[in-house]
Coordinates of C-alpha atoms in Angstrom, one line a residue:
Chain A
M240 CA 131.0 83.7 114.8
S241 CA 130.0 84.2 118.0
P242 CA 127.3 82.3 119.6
K243 CA 124.5 85.1 119.9
A244 CA 122.6 86.7 122.7
S245 CA 119.1 85.3 123.7
L246 CA 116.3 87.0 122.4
E247 CA 115.5 90.2 124.0
L248 CA 112.6 92.6 124.7
V249 CA 113.2 96.1 124.1
C250 CA 111.2 98.4 125.1
P251 CA 110.2 102.8 124.4
A252 CA 110.5 104.8 127.7
G253 CA 109.1 108.1 126.2
N254 CA 109.8 109.8 130.4
L255 CA 110.5 107.9 132.9
P256 CA 106.6 106.4 133.7
A257 CA 106.9 104.7 130.6
L258 CA 109.8 103.3 131.4
K259 CA 109.2 101.8 135.3
I260 CA 106.1 100.5 133.6
A261 CA 108.3 98.8 130.6
V262 CA 110.7 97.1 133.2
D263 CA 108.1 96.4 135.9
N264 CA 106.3 94.6 133.1
G265 CA 108.7 92.6 131.3
A266 CA 111.2 94.1 129.8
D267 CA 115.5 93.1 129.7
C268 CA 116.0 96.4 128.6
V269 CA 114.8 99.8 127.5
Y270 CA 115.3 102.7 125.1
M271 CA 115.2 106.8 126.3
G272 CA 116.6 109.8 124.4
F273 CA 117.6 113.1 126.1
K274 CA 115.5 116.4 126.0
D275 CA 116.9 117.6 122.5
N276 CA 117.2 117.2 118.6
T277 CA 120.0 114.3 119.5
N278 CA 116.9 111.6 119.1
A279 CA 114.6 110.6 116.8
R280 CA 111.9 111.3 118.9
A281 CA 112.6 115.3 119.9
F282 CA 108.9 115.5 120.9
A283 CA 108.1 118.8 122.9
G284 CA 107.3 116.6 127.1
L285 CA 108.8 114.1 125.6
N286 CA 111.9 112.9 126.8
F287 CA 114.3 112.7 129.6
D288 CA 116.8 116.0 131.5
P289 CA 119.4 114.7 133.8
A290 CA 117.4 114.5 136.4
S291 CA 115.0 111.3 135.2
A292 CA 117.7 110.0 133.2
R293 CA 119.7 109.3 136.4
E294 CA 116.4 108.1 138.8
G295 CA 115.6 105.8 135.3
V296 CA 118.8 104.2 134.9
R297 CA 118.6 103.4 138.9
Y298 CA 115.1 102.4 138.9
A299 CA 115.9 99.9 135.7
H300 CA 119.4 99.0 136.8
A301 CA 117.5 97.7 140.7
K302 CA 115.8 95.9 138.6
G303 CA 117.8 93.8 136.8
A304 CA 117.1 95.5 133.2
K305 CA 119.0 97.2 130.7
V306 CA 118.9 100.9 129.8
L307 CA 119.7 102.5 126.3
L308 CA 120.3 105.6 124.7
A309 CA 119.7 106.7 121.6
L310 CA 121.6 109.0 120.2
N311 CA 120.7 108.5 116.3
T312 CA 120.0 112.0 115.0
F313 CA 123.0 113.6 112.3
P314 CA 124.9 116.2 114.4
Q315 CA 124.4 119.1 112.5
S316 CA 127.3 120.5 111.0
D317 CA 127.6 123.6 113.5
K318 CA 126.3 122.3 116.7
W319 CA 128.0 119.0 117.2
E320 CA 129.3 119.7 120.6
R321 CA 125.7 119.1 121.5
W322 CA 126.0 115.3 120.1
Q323 CA 129.5 115.0 122.0
A324 CA 128.3 116.4 125.6
A325 CA 125.3 113.4 124.9
V326 CA 127.5 111.2 124.7
D327 CA 129.5 111.7 127.6
N328 CA 126.3 112.4 129.7
A329 CA 125.3 109.0 128.2
V330 CA 129.1 107.5 130.1
E331 CA 128.0 109.8 133.2
L332 CA 124.9 108.5 133.5
G333 CA 126.2 104.4 133.4
I334 CA 123.6 103.4 130.2
D335 CA 124.0 100.2 129.7
A336 CA 124.7 101.3 125.3
I337 CA 124.0 103.9 123.0
I338 CA 122.4 103.8 119.4
L339 CA 124.0 105.6 117.5
A340 CA 122.9 106.8 113.6
D341 CA 126.4 109.1 112.9
P342 CA 129.7 107.4 111.5
G343 CA 131.6 110.8 113.1
L344 CA 130.1 110.7 116.6
M345 CA 130.3 106.7 116.3
R346 CA 134.3 107.3 115.9
Y347 CA 134.3 109.6 118.9
A348 CA 132.3 107.4 120.9
A349 CA 134.8 104.3 120.2
R350 CA 137.9 106.6 120.6
T351 CA 136.5 108.2 123.7
Y352 CA 135.3 105.1 125.2
P353 CA 136.7 101.6 124.1
N354 CA 134.6 100.5 127.0
L355 CA 131.3 101.7 125.8
R356 CA 128.7 99.1 124.2
L357 CA 127.5 100.5 120.4
H358 CA 124.1 99.8 119.1
L359 CA 123.8 101.2 115.8
S360 CA 120.8 102.6 115.2
V361 CA 117.8 101.5 112.5
Q362 CA 118.2 105.1 111.4
G363 CA 122.2 104.5 110.4
S364 CA 120.3 102.6 107.5
A365 CA 122.5 99.2 107.1
T366 CA 120.3 96.9 104.7
N367 CA 123.5 94.2 104.3
Y368 CA 126.2 92.7 106.3
E369 CA 129.0 94.6 104.4
A370 CA 127.4 97.7 105.7
I371 CA 127.5 96.4 109.1
N372 CA 130.2 94.3 109.1
F373 CA 131.6 98.4 108.6
Y374 CA 130.9 99.9 111.7
H375 CA 132.0 96.6 113.6
E376 CA 135.4 96.7 111.7
H377 CA 135.7 100.9 112.3
F378 CA 134.3 101.4 115.6
G379 CA 133.2 97.6 117.2
I380 CA 129.6 97.8 117.2
Q381 CA 128.1 95.1 119.2
R382 CA 124.1 95.5 117.5
A383 CA 122.9 96.5 115.1
V384 CA 118.9 97.5 114.4
I385 CA 118.0 96.5 111.0
P386 CA 115.7 98.9 108.7
R387 CA 112.2 97.5 108.3
V388 CA 112.6 97.1 104.7
L389 CA 114.6 93.1 104.6
S390 CA 112.1 89.9 104.0
L391 CA 113.0 87.6 106.6
A392 CA 115.0 85.9 104.6
Q393 CA 117.1 88.5 104.1
V394 CA 117.6 89.1 108.0
E395 CA 118.7 85.5 108.3
Q396 CA 121.5 86.3 104.9
V397 CA 122.9 89.3 107.8
V398 CA 122.8 87.0 110.8
K399 CA 124.8 84.1 108.9
N400 CA 127.4 86.8 107.7
T401 CA 128.0 88.9 110.6
P402 CA 129.9 88.9 114.5
V403 CA 127.2 91.7 115.1
E404 CA 124.0 91.5 117.1
I405 CA 120.7 92.0 115.1
E406 CA 117.9 93.6 116.8
L407 CA 114.6 93.8 114.6
F408 CA 111.5 95.6 115.2
G409 CA 108.3 93.3 116.5
F410 CA 106.0 95.8 117.0
G411 CA 104.6 99.5 116.8
G412 CA 104.4 102.9 114.0
L413 CA 105.6 101.1 110.2
C414 CA 108.1 103.2 108.6
V415 CA 107.6 102.8 105.3
M416 CA 110.5 103.8 103.7
V417 CA 114.4 103.4 104.3
E418 CA 114.8 104.6 107.8
G419 CA 117.3 107.1 107.5
R420 CA 117.0 107.8 104.1
C421 CA 114.0 109.7 104.1
A422 CA 113.6 113.1 103.5
L423 CA 109.9 113.8 103.1
S424 CA 109.5 115.3 106.4
S425 CA 112.0 118.5 105.7
Y426 CA 110.8 118.4 102.0
A427 CA 107.3 119.4 103.2
T428 CA 108.6 120.7 106.7
G429 CA 111.8 121.9 106.5
E430 CA 112.7 118.7 109.5
S431 CA 113.2 115.7 108.9
P432 CA 114.3 112.9 111.8
N433 CA 118.2 113.0 110.3
T434 CA 118.6 116.9 110.3
C435 CA 115.6 117.6 113.9
G436 CA 114.5 113.9 115.1
V437 CA 110.9 114.7 113.6
C438 CA 108.4 113.6 111.1
S439 CA 105.6 115.2 110.0
P440 CA 106.2 117.6 113.0
A441 CA 103.1 118.5 115.4
K442 CA 104.0 121.9 114.9
A443 CA 103.4 121.8 111.3
V444 CA 100.0 120.3 111.4
R445 CA 96.6 121.8 110.8
W446 CA 93.2 120.4 111.1
Q447 CA 90.8 122.4 109.3
Q448 CA 86.8 121.0 109.3
T449 CA 85.4 121.4 105.8
P450 CA 82.3 120.9 103.8
E451 CA 84.5 118.4 102.1
G452 CA 85.6 116.8 105.5
L453 CA 87.7 117.3 107.9
E454 CA 91.6 118.2 106.5
S455 CA 95.2 117.5 107.8
R456 CA 97.4 119.7 106.3
L457 CA 101.5 119.3 107.3
N458 CA 102.7 122.6 106.3
G459 CA 100.2 123.9 104.1
V460 CA 99.7 120.3 102.1
L461 CA 96.8 118.7 102.2
L462 CA 97.6 115.3 103.3
D463 CA 94.3 113.7 104.1
R464 CA 90.6 114.7 103.7
Y465 CA 87.7 112.5 106.2
G466 CA 84.0 111.8 106.0
K467 CA 82.2 112.0 108.6
D468 CA 82.2 108.0 109.2
E469 CA 86.0 107.9 108.7
N470 CA 89.0 107.1 112.0
A471 CA 91.4 110.4 111.4
G472 CA 94.7 109.1 112.2
Y473 CA 97.7 111.5 113.3
P474 CA 99.0 113.1 109.5
T475 CA 101.8 111.9 109.2
L476 CA 103.2 112.8 105.7
C477 CA 103.7 108.9 104.0
K478 CA 100.3 107.8 105.5
G479 CA 97.9 110.1 104.0
R480 CA 95.4 110.0 101.0
F481 CA 96.7 111.2 97.7
E482 CA 95.7 111.5 94.2
V483 CA 97.7 109.2 91.4
N484 CA 96.3 108.5 88.0
N485 CA 92.8 110.3 89.2
E486 CA 92.8 107.7 91.5
T487 CA 92.6 108.7 95.4
Y488 CA 94.3 105.7 97.9
Y489 CA 96.7 105.5 100.5
A490 CA 99.7 105.7 97.5
I491 CA 102.5 104.9 100.0
E492 CA 101.2 103.3 103.1
E493 CA 98.1 102.3 104.9
P494 CA 97.8 103.8 108.5
T495 CA 99.4 100.5 110.3
S496 CA 101.1 98.8 112.6
L497 CA 103.4 96.3 112.3
N498 CA 103.4 93.2 114.2
T499 CA 105.1 90.0 114.2
L500 CA 104.2 88.1 116.8
E501 CA 103.1 84.9 115.0
M502 CA 107.0 85.2 113.3
L503 CA 108.6 84.9 116.6
P504 CA 109.7 81.5 116.7
E505 CA 111.7 81.9 113.2
M506 CA 113.5 85.0 114.4
I507 CA 114.2 82.9 117.1
N508 CA 115.6 79.6 115.1
M509 CA 117.9 82.4 113.6
G510 CA 119.3 83.9 116.0
I511 CA 118.0 87.0 116.4
A512 CA 119.2 89.0 119.5
A513 CA 116.5 91.6 120.9
I514 CA 112.9 92.8 119.3
K515 CA 112.3 96.5 119.7
I516 CA 109.5 97.8 120.6
E517 CA 108.2 101.2 118.2
G518 CA 106.8 104.2 120.3
R519 CA 108.6 106.2 122.8
Q520 CA 106.0 109.0 121.5
R521 CA 102.9 106.9 122.7
S522 CA 101.8 107.1 126.4
P523 CA 102.0 104.4 129.5
A524 CA 99.2 102.9 129.1
Y525 CA 100.7 101.2 125.4
V526 CA 103.8 100.9 126.6
E527 CA 101.8 98.6 129.6
Q528 CA 100.1 96.6 127.3
V529 CA 102.5 96.3 124.5
T530 CA 105.4 95.1 126.9
R531 CA 102.8 92.7 128.9
V532 CA 101.4 90.6 125.7
W533 CA 105.4 90.7 124.1
R534 CA 106.5 89.3 127.4
A535 CA 104.6 86.5 127.5
A536 CA 104.8 85.7 124.0
I537 CA 108.3 85.8 123.7
D538 CA 108.7 83.5 127.3
A539 CA 106.0 81.0 125.3
A540 CA 108.2 81.0 122.6
K541 CA 111.5 80.3 124.1
R542 CA 109.5 76.9 126.1
A543 CA 108.2 75.7 123.4
P544 CA 108.8 76.9 120.0
Q545 CA 107.1 74.0 118.0
S546 CA 104.3 74.1 119.8
Y547 CA 104.0 78.4 119.4
S548 CA 100.7 79.7 118.3
V549 CA 99.8 83.4 119.1
N550 CA 97.2 84.0 121.9
P551 CA 94.1 85.5 120.6
A552 CA 93.9 87.5 123.7
W553 CA 97.4 89.0 122.9
M554 CA 96.4 90.1 119.4
A555 CA 93.2 91.5 121.1
Q556 CA 95.6 93.7 123.4
L557 CA 97.7 94.8 121.1
N558 CA 95.0 95.9 118.4
K559 CA 93.4 98.0 120.6
V560 CA 96.7 100.1 120.6
A561 CA 97.5 99.9 117.0
E562 CA 97.8 102.9 114.9
G563 CA 94.7 102.8 112.6
Q564 CA 93.7 99.6 114.4
Q565 CA 95.7 97.6 112.1
N566 CA 99.0 95.6 111.8
T567 CA 101.5 94.0 108.9
L568 CA 103.7 92.3 109.3
G569 CA 105.6 94.5 106.9
A570 CA 108.4 94.0 104.5
Y571 CA 109.5 90.2 106.5
H572 CA 106.3 88.8 105.1
R573 CA 107.6 89.1 100.7
P574 CA 104.2 89.7 99.1
W575 CA 104.1 93.2 101.3
K576 CA 106.6 94.7 99.2
Chain B
M27 CA 133.5 124.9 89.0
K28 CA 132.7 121.9 87.2
L29 CA 129.7 119.9 85.7
S30 CA 128.4 116.6 86.5
L31 CA 125.4 114.9 85.4
G32 CA 124.0 112.1 87.9
P33 CA 123.1 108.8 87.2
I34 CA 119.9 108.3 85.3
L35 CA 117.4 107.3 88.4
Y36 CA 114.7 106.4 86.0
Y37 CA 114.0 103.1 84.1
W38 CA 114.3 103.6 80.6
E39 CA 114.7 101.9 77.2
R40 CA 117.7 100.0 76.1
E41 CA 118.0 101.4 72.8
A42 CA 116.9 105.4 74.5
T43 CA 119.6 104.8 76.9
F44 CA 122.3 104.5 74.8
S45 CA 121.1 107.8 72.6
F46 CA 120.8 109.7 75.5
Y47 CA 124.4 109.1 76.4
D48 CA 125.7 109.3 72.6
E49 CA 124.1 113.0 73.2
I50 CA 125.9 113.2 76.3
A51 CA 129.1 112.5 75.2
A52 CA 129.1 115.6 73.1
A53 CA 127.2 117.7 75.6
P54 CA 129.0 120.3 78.0
V55 CA 129.7 118.3 81.1
D56 CA 132.9 117.0 82.7
I57 CA 132.0 114.4 84.7
V58 CA 129.6 111.7 84.3
Y59 CA 127.7 109.7 86.9
L60 CA 126.8 106.0 85.1
G61 CA 124.5 102.7 86.9
E62 CA 121.5 101.1 87.9
T63 CA 121.3 103.1 91.2
V64 CA 117.8 102.5 92.5
C65 CA 116.1 99.3 92.0
S66 CA 118.5 96.4 91.0
R67 CA 115.3 94.6 89.5
R68 CA 116.0 97.3 86.3
H69 CA 117.7 95.1 83.9
T70 CA 117.6 96.9 80.0
L71 CA 121.6 97.8 80.5
R72 CA 123.2 94.9 82.4
T73 CA 126.8 95.5 84.3
E74 CA 128.3 95.0 81.2
D75 CA 126.5 97.0 79.0
W76 CA 127.6 100.4 81.6
F77 CA 130.8 99.5 81.6
D78 CA 130.4 99.8 77.5
V79 CA 129.1 103.2 77.9
A80 CA 132.2 103.9 80.4
D81 CA 134.4 103.5 78.3
K82 CA 133.0 105.5 75.1
L83 CA 132.0 108.7 77.8
A84 CA 135.9 108.5 78.8
A85 CA 137.3 107.5 75.5
A86 CA 134.4 111.1 74.7
G87 CA 137.3 112.6 77.7
K88 CA 134.0 113.1 80.4
E89 CA 135.5 111.9 83.9
V90 CA 133.4 108.8 84.5
V91 CA 132.2 107.5 87.7
L92 CA 130.3 104.2 88.5
S93 CA 127.6 105.0 90.7
S94 CA 126.9 102.1 93.5
Q95 CA 122.9 101.5 94.8
A96 CA 121.3 103.2 97.3
L97 CA 119.7 100.3 98.8
I98 CA 121.3 96.7 99.1
E99 CA 119.4 93.7 100.9
S100 CA 120.5 91.0 98.6
E101 CA 123.1 88.5 98.1
S102 CA 122.9 89.4 94.3
D103 CA 122.5 92.8 94.9
L104 CA 126.2 92.6 96.8
K105 CA 127.9 90.6 94.0
T106 CA 126.4 93.6 91.8
L107 CA 128.5 95.8 93.8
R108 CA 131.7 94.0 94.5
R109 CA 131.9 94.1 90.8
I110 CA 131.7 97.9 90.6
A111 CA 134.5 98.1 93.1
D112 CA 136.6 95.4 91.5
N113 CA 136.1 97.1 88.3
G114 CA 140.0 98.4 88.4
K115 CA 138.6 101.5 85.8
F116 CA 136.8 104.0 87.3
K117 CA 136.1 106.0 90.2
V118 CA 133.0 104.5 92.3
E119 CA 130.4 106.9 94.0
A120 CA 129.4 104.9 97.0
N121 CA 125.8 105.4 98.0
D122 CA 125.6 102.8 101.2
M123 CA 128.1 102.4 103.8
G124 CA 128.7 98.6 102.3
A125 CA 130.2 100.7 99.4
V126 CA 132.6 102.3 101.6
H127 CA 133.4 99.1 103.4
L128 CA 134.4 97.4 100.4
L129 CA 136.1 100.5 99.1
A130 CA 137.8 101.2 101.7
A131 CA 139.4 97.4 102.1
A132 CA 140.7 97.6 99.0
K133 CA 142.1 101.3 99.2
I134 CA 140.0 102.3 96.1
P135 CA 139.5 106.0 96.1
F136 CA 135.5 107.0 95.7
V137 CA 133.0 109.6 95.4
A138 CA 130.3 109.5 98.8
G139 CA 127.1 110.2 97.1
P140 CA 124.5 111.7 98.3
H141 CA 122.9 108.9 99.4
I142 CA 125.7 108.5 102.6
N143 CA 124.8 110.4 105.4
T144 CA 127.7 113.2 105.3
Y145 CA 126.4 115.8 107.9
N146 CA 129.2 116.8 109.9
P147 CA 132.7 117.8 109.9
Q148 CA 133.6 114.7 111.4
T149 CA 132.1 112.6 109.5
L150 CA 133.0 113.9 106.1
E151 CA 136.6 113.3 107.4
L152 CA 136.2 109.7 108.8
L153 CA 134.8 109.3 104.3
A154 CA 138.4 111.3 103.5
E155 CA 140.2 108.9 105.4
L156 CA 138.9 106.3 104.3
G157 CA 139.6 107.1 100.4
A158 CA 136.8 109.8 99.6
Q159 CA 138.1 112.2 97.3
R160 CA 135.3 113.7 96.7
W161 CA 131.5 114.2 98.9
V162 CA 128.4 115.0 97.3
M163 CA 126.1 117.2 99.9
P164 CA 123.2 115.4 101.2
V165 CA 119.7 117.3 99.0
E166 CA 118.2 118.4 102.7
M167 CA 121.4 120.2 103.4
S168 CA 121.2 124.0 103.4
R169 CA 124.3 126.6 102.1
E170 CA 124.9 127.5 105.8
A171 CA 125.2 124.1 107.1
L172 CA 127.4 123.4 103.8
S173 CA 129.5 126.5 104.9
H174 CA 130.7 124.8 108.0
M175 CA 131.4 122.0 106.0
Q176 CA 133.1 123.9 104.1
A177 CA 134.9 125.7 106.7
A178 CA 136.4 121.8 107.9
R179 CA 137.0 120.3 104.7
P180 CA 139.4 117.8 104.7
A181 CA 142.5 118.8 102.2
G182 CA 141.7 117.5 99.0
M183 CA 138.2 116.9 99.2
E184 CA 136.1 118.0 96.7
T185 CA 132.1 119.1 97.3
E186 CA 129.5 118.3 95.0
V187 CA 126.1 120.2 94.8
F188 CA 122.6 118.2 93.5
A189 CA 121.6 121.0 91.8
Y190 CA 118.9 120.3 89.4
G191 CA 116.6 117.8 89.4
R192 CA 113.5 116.0 91.0
L193 CA 114.7 115.1 94.0
P194 CA 115.7 111.7 95.5
L195 CA 114.3 112.1 99.2
A196 CA 113.3 108.5 100.0
F197 CA 113.7 105.0 99.5
S198 CA 111.9 101.9 100.4
A199 CA 111.7 98.3 99.9
R200 CA 108.0 98.8 98.7
C201 CA 107.4 99.4 94.8
F202 CA 105.2 102.6 94.4
T203 CA 105.0 102.8 90.8
A204 CA 103.9 98.3 91.0
R205 CA 101.9 99.4 94.0
H206 CA 99.9 101.8 91.8
Y207 CA 98.8 98.9 89.9
N208 CA 98.2 96.3 92.5
L209 CA 101.1 94.4 91.2
P210 CA 103.4 92.7 94.0
K211 CA 107.1 93.6 93.6
D212 CA 108.1 90.3 92.6
D213 CA 105.4 90.5 89.8
C214 CA 105.6 94.6 88.8
Q215 CA 105.9 94.5 85.0
F216 CA 108.0 97.4 85.0
R217 CA 105.9 99.1 85.0
C218 CA 108.0 102.2 85.6
M219 CA 109.3 102.1 82.4
D220 CA 106.2 104.0 81.3
Y221 CA 107.2 106.7 83.3
P222 CA 110.5 107.8 82.5
N223 CA 110.5 111.7 84.8
G224 CA 108.8 109.6 87.4
L225 CA 104.7 109.0 88.4
T226 CA 103.6 112.7 89.8
L227 CA 101.3 111.9 92.8
N228 CA 99.3 114.8 93.9
T229 CA 97.5 115.7 96.7
R230 CA 93.2 115.6 97.2
E231 CA 93.1 118.9 95.6
G232 CA 95.7 118.7 92.8
Q233 CA 98.5 120.1 94.0
P234 CA 101.7 118.3 92.5
F235 CA 103.6 117.1 95.4
L236 CA 105.9 113.8 95.3
A237 CA 106.5 111.5 92.5
L238 CA 106.8 107.6 92.6
N239 CA 109.9 106.2 90.4
G240 CA 109.8 102.9 91.7
I241 CA 111.2 102.5 95.2
Q242 CA 112.0 105.8 95.1
T243 CA 109.5 109.1 96.1
M244 CA 110.5 112.0 94.7
S245 CA 109.5 115.2 94.9
A246 CA 107.4 116.2 91.9
S247 CA 108.9 119.7 91.6
I248 CA 112.5 120.1 90.1
Y249 CA 115.2 121.4 92.2
N250 CA 116.9 124.2 90.2
L251 CA 119.8 126.1 91.8
I252 CA 120.2 127.9 88.4
G253 CA 119.9 131.3 90.1
E254 CA 122.4 130.0 93.1
L255 CA 125.6 128.8 91.2
D256 CA 127.5 132.4 92.4
S257 CA 126.5 131.3 96.0
M258 CA 128.0 128.1 95.9
R259 CA 131.1 129.3 94.1
A260 CA 131.7 131.4 97.5
T261 CA 130.6 128.6 99.4
G262 CA 133.5 126.7 97.9
V263 CA 131.6 124.1 95.7
D264 CA 133.7 122.4 93.2
V265 CA 131.2 120.5 90.9
V266 CA 127.6 121.0 89.9
R267 CA 125.7 117.6 89.4
V268 CA 122.1 117.5 86.8
S269 CA 119.9 115.1 87.5
P270 CA 119.0 113.4 83.8
Q271 CA 115.6 113.6 82.9
A272 CA 114.0 111.6 79.6
F273 CA 114.1 115.4 77.6
H274 CA 116.2 117.9 77.0
T275 CA 118.9 117.0 79.4
A276 CA 121.9 118.1 77.1
K277 CA 120.3 121.7 76.9
I278 CA 119.7 122.5 80.3
L279 CA 123.5 121.5 80.8
K280 CA 124.3 123.6 78.3
L281 CA 122.4 126.2 80.3
F282 CA 124.5 125.7 83.6
R283 CA 127.6 125.5 81.3
D284 CA 127.1 128.6 79.9
T285 CA 125.9 130.3 83.2
L286 CA 129.1 128.9 85.1
D287 CA 131.3 130.2 82.1
G288 CA 129.4 133.8 82.8
Q289 CA 128.0 133.7 78.7
L290 CA 124.4 134.2 80.5
T291 CA 122.9 136.0 83.3
A292 CA 121.4 132.9 85.7
Q293 CA 118.1 135.3 85.5
A294 CA 118.4 134.5 81.4
A295 CA 118.9 131.2 82.2
A296 CA 116.4 130.6 84.4
R297 CA 113.9 132.2 82.2
Q298 CA 115.0 129.7 78.9
M299 CA 115.3 127.0 81.4
T300 CA 111.4 127.1 82.4
K301 CA 110.7 126.0 78.8
L302 CA 113.1 122.5 79.5
M303 CA 111.3 121.8 82.9
F304 CA 108.6 119.4 83.1
D305 CA 107.4 120.3 86.3
Q306 CA 107.6 124.1 88.8
A307 CA 110.7 124.2 90.0
C308 CA 112.2 124.7 94.5
D309 CA 115.1 125.6 96.0
G310 CA 113.6 125.4 99.5
Y311 CA 116.8 123.5 100.7
W312 CA 119.4 125.4 99.9
H313 CA 117.8 128.2 102.1
G314 CA 117.1 126.5 104.9
K315 CA 113.6 126.0 104.4
P316 CA 111.6 123.6 103.6
G317 CA 112.5 121.9 100.1
I318 CA 109.1 121.9 97.9
E319 CA 109.7 126.0 98.7
Q320 CA 110.9 128.0 95.5
S321 CA 112.3 131.3 95.8
Y322 CA 114.8 132.3 92.8
L323 CA 112.7 131.6 89.9
A324 CA 109.4 132.9 91.9
A325 CA 111.6 136.0 92.1
T326 CA 112.5 136.1 88.4
D327 CA 109.6 135.6 87.0
S328 CA 108.0 138.7 89.0
E329 CA 110.4 141.4 87.2

């Protein structure tokens, strides 16, 4: 096994201001997407055109940070050229690594640009080392982002059995489903992360005040209904309240954020290569806050892992920007399952 | 076109599973996929039991394929996967790239299952080079997208379409059936066994929307492409898949068979099928629309 890299902080850049703020506040890497459905945050007003991508790469490199490009949707059967061109453009821009999910696209990238660094996206759904080693043997991937479904013990088992660097999600919106294996959004709206780079797309959302409360609908399907004193969050399909056996509750997942600050020493200890912060769709203010806290925490954990403890001020700052103002250790912590 | 029966996605009693396959041995189906694809905690049938069922169905003239689990997390999941991959007798349906890795390395031909993300001809070509002889289209793929895949299909590759059953839409680490009973997954008490067709999740205004099946989330509606067999044939589909349900599966297979053989019109089959379905139908994905939508049977009803 090759020695693992030391823990990197990977921060979201939905646009140029967010990218600069992440770099200025201590991100080792930023990740971004182009302005189309080649990435899993294909939202209006988000992402990079060629000029802003060029400026982003220049800015990050000048300050010693790396730029990763998410090309992590699945090329649709008749539009392959768009994804292939995105790989070509990434190389031309001097991107440090591309984050891919589609095996066919990975083969194109590996064959055409043997020196290009490839990361396996979380959307590639690799939850075991046999899957990760497949991508390593066939395409030489150097890093894999693990879906947010494994316990920390299972992650450790993966790390021990692959030469590929492992990147884990540390903070942000929580997919309760295995990424790359969820078609709930297209079932309701026709558009999914795999096919269109969106989940519960805004254009399908309708808010309506009714005598029973404020209703959120996704393409007509009632996702939730809020009382006067309840906070209404973005209506992501799996975070609605539904009825099962006449009981109404968050049948799939509460609106919470993943927050693994307390697990940092363990993650460093088991040789995790990078921590990813979710949220390219979030504001530069979010990116600033989260990057600053995580930089401080990672530095503290690296400096003195034995005496590391979570600073309450960090938690307070993160809770302010967390979805649903709540957080969870997710699947890393077995009882969550 | 051939007719296949997908793996049982639910957790049934041991005896119920055996009698189900006794009935299937006599049913007009060409290919039968077997095995636990959803949750490794389910154990009424062990891997050896599945091999026994496979032998019986093969003796009855069926093409048997062993399906691998979709979400493989632990070392013991991998152990089961290796046993299936090395079975030496039956073809394997790979439902995860870990399975593809093992099968390709051992040069064993395989079926790329519905949970392998095959969305473009380049990926299909790669799978063919790795040893795939058949692929099952992702459930959210439309006929139009499929036609582009078919135009560039590698020689000898068969195409299979999930054509009947609650749609397997998502997998999670979390068991939603256990969650419904406030039980941890590690002590789930196998409550999913109480729901042999899944546990329906309704919206707060009572619309059946999804179905909870342990760690899998399905559509509440039953995907039904009985009305689309002609367009499948025209698109070059080789195999039509029916997904098992707790009751009437053999009758549903018969209706598909008779329609494929021209013994029954699709309209007549669709009408007879409504009595055998435990929830409403949907067919949106095939038409490039939200999966939940339904056009064919709705049109038939209004005739």
